[in-house]
Amino acid sequence: EADIYQTPRYLVIGTGKKITLECSQTMGHDKMYWYQQDPGMELHLIHYSYGVNSTEKGDLSSESTVSRIRTEHFPLTLESARPSHTSQYLCASREGGANVLTFGAGSRLTVL
Amino acid sequence: KQEVTQIPAALSVPEGENLVLNCSFTDSAIYNLQWFRQDPGKGLTSLLLIQSSQREQTSGRLNASLDKSSGRSTLYIAASQPGDSATYLCAHQGGSEKLVFGKGTKLTVNP
């Protein structure tokens, strides 16, 4: 049973809207990650955080931003959504010294 | 640039067969290698993690091996069941925080 929760699971919105994808974990993990995955393709790291007030950009350039004000919460925001942002966004976390990643169920975003 | 390749891209087998999924990586500097399962429209579930100092890990009907010298890992599934149908992903972690994922092998086990 995953202890990392993503909302919304599915979202269809129009171009230009601001959206926030929520990610929360109840495990007290220090490290949290956002991945982007297109159908049939690899996961690409877009943001990660080592802990509160820490955010880093990943390998894949993204117009999204993240924040980490609380340990358990790592929201991702798109200020102005475009059709090119249509994808699945996966949040993950892990304990600082351990290596196993726990993933949420994902948020599937469609921008019309 | 680290690349992770998974072969085959898709595999269909009858129930009960033993099967092997392959993962190769280009960066020999490896911290660990992880295997995940992804069901359609869902997130990833961690199956096995092999540290660089280990050769293999086992969990139930699953066995994963790691050969750093050849840059390969295999996931062996014994006595496959229809419930094993999913996409299996491997991910390489080098010296940084970042895991590099393969595109996955889509497995279908037919009753």
Coordinates of C-alpha atoms in Angstrom, one line a residue, chain B residues 37-95:
Chain B
R37 CA 6.6 -2.8 -12.1
Q38 CA 4.0 -0.4 -13.7
D39 CA 0.4 -1.3 -14.3
P40 CA -1.5 0.6 -16.9
G41 CA -2.3 4.2 -15.8
K42 CA -0.6 3.6 -12.5
G43 CA 2.6 4.6 -10.7
L44 CA 5.6 2.3 -10.2
T45 CA 6.0 -0.4 -7.6
S46 CA 9.5 -1.3 -6.5
L47 CA 10.2 -5.0 -7.0
L48 CA 13.9 -5.5 -6.3
L49 CA 17.0 -3.3 -5.6
I50 CA 20.5 -4.6 -6.1
Q51 CA 23.3 -2.7 -4.5
S52 CA 26.6 -2.4 -6.5
S53 CA 28.2 -4.8 -4.1
Q54 CA 25.6 -7.5 -4.7
R55 CA 25.2 -10.0 -7.5
E56 CA 21.5 -10.8 -7.1
Q57 CA 18.4 -10.3 -5.1
T58 CA 15.4 -12.6 -4.8
S59 CA 11.8 -12.0 -3.8
G60 CA 9.3 -14.8 -4.2
R61 CA 9.2 -15.9 -7.9
L62 CA 11.4 -13.0 -8.9
N63 CA 15.2 -13.0 -9.1
A64 CA 17.3 -10.1 -10.3
S65 CA 21.0 -10.3 -11.1
L66 CA 23.6 -7.7 -11.7
D67 CA 26.8 -7.9 -13.8
K68 CA 28.6 -4.6 -13.5
S69 CA 31.5 -5.7 -15.8
S70 CA 29.2 -6.2 -18.7
G71 CA 26.7 -3.5 -17.8
R72 CA 23.7 -5.8 -17.6
S73 CA 20.9 -6.8 -15.2
T74 CA 18.3 -9.5 -15.7
L75 CA 15.0 -10.1 -14.1
Y76 CA 13.9 -13.7 -13.9
I77 CA 10.2 -14.5 -13.4
A78 CA 9.5 -18.1 -12.5
A79 CA 6.2 -19.8 -13.3
S80 CA 4.5 -16.7 -14.7
Q81 CA 0.9 -15.9 -14.0
P82 CA -1.6 -13.6 -15.7
G83 CA -1.3 -11.3 -12.7
D84 CA 2.3 -10.7 -13.7
S85 CA 1.1 -8.8 -16.8
A86 CA 2.5 -5.3 -16.6
T87 CA 5.4 -3.2 -17.8
Y88 CA 8.7 -3.9 -16.1
L89 CA 11.2 -1.0 -15.8
C90 CA 14.8 -1.0 -14.7
A91 CA 16.5 2.0 -13.3
H92 CA 20.2 2.7 -12.9
Q93 CA 21.6 4.9 -10.2
G94 CA 25.1 6.2 -10.5
G95 CA 26.8 8.6 -8.1

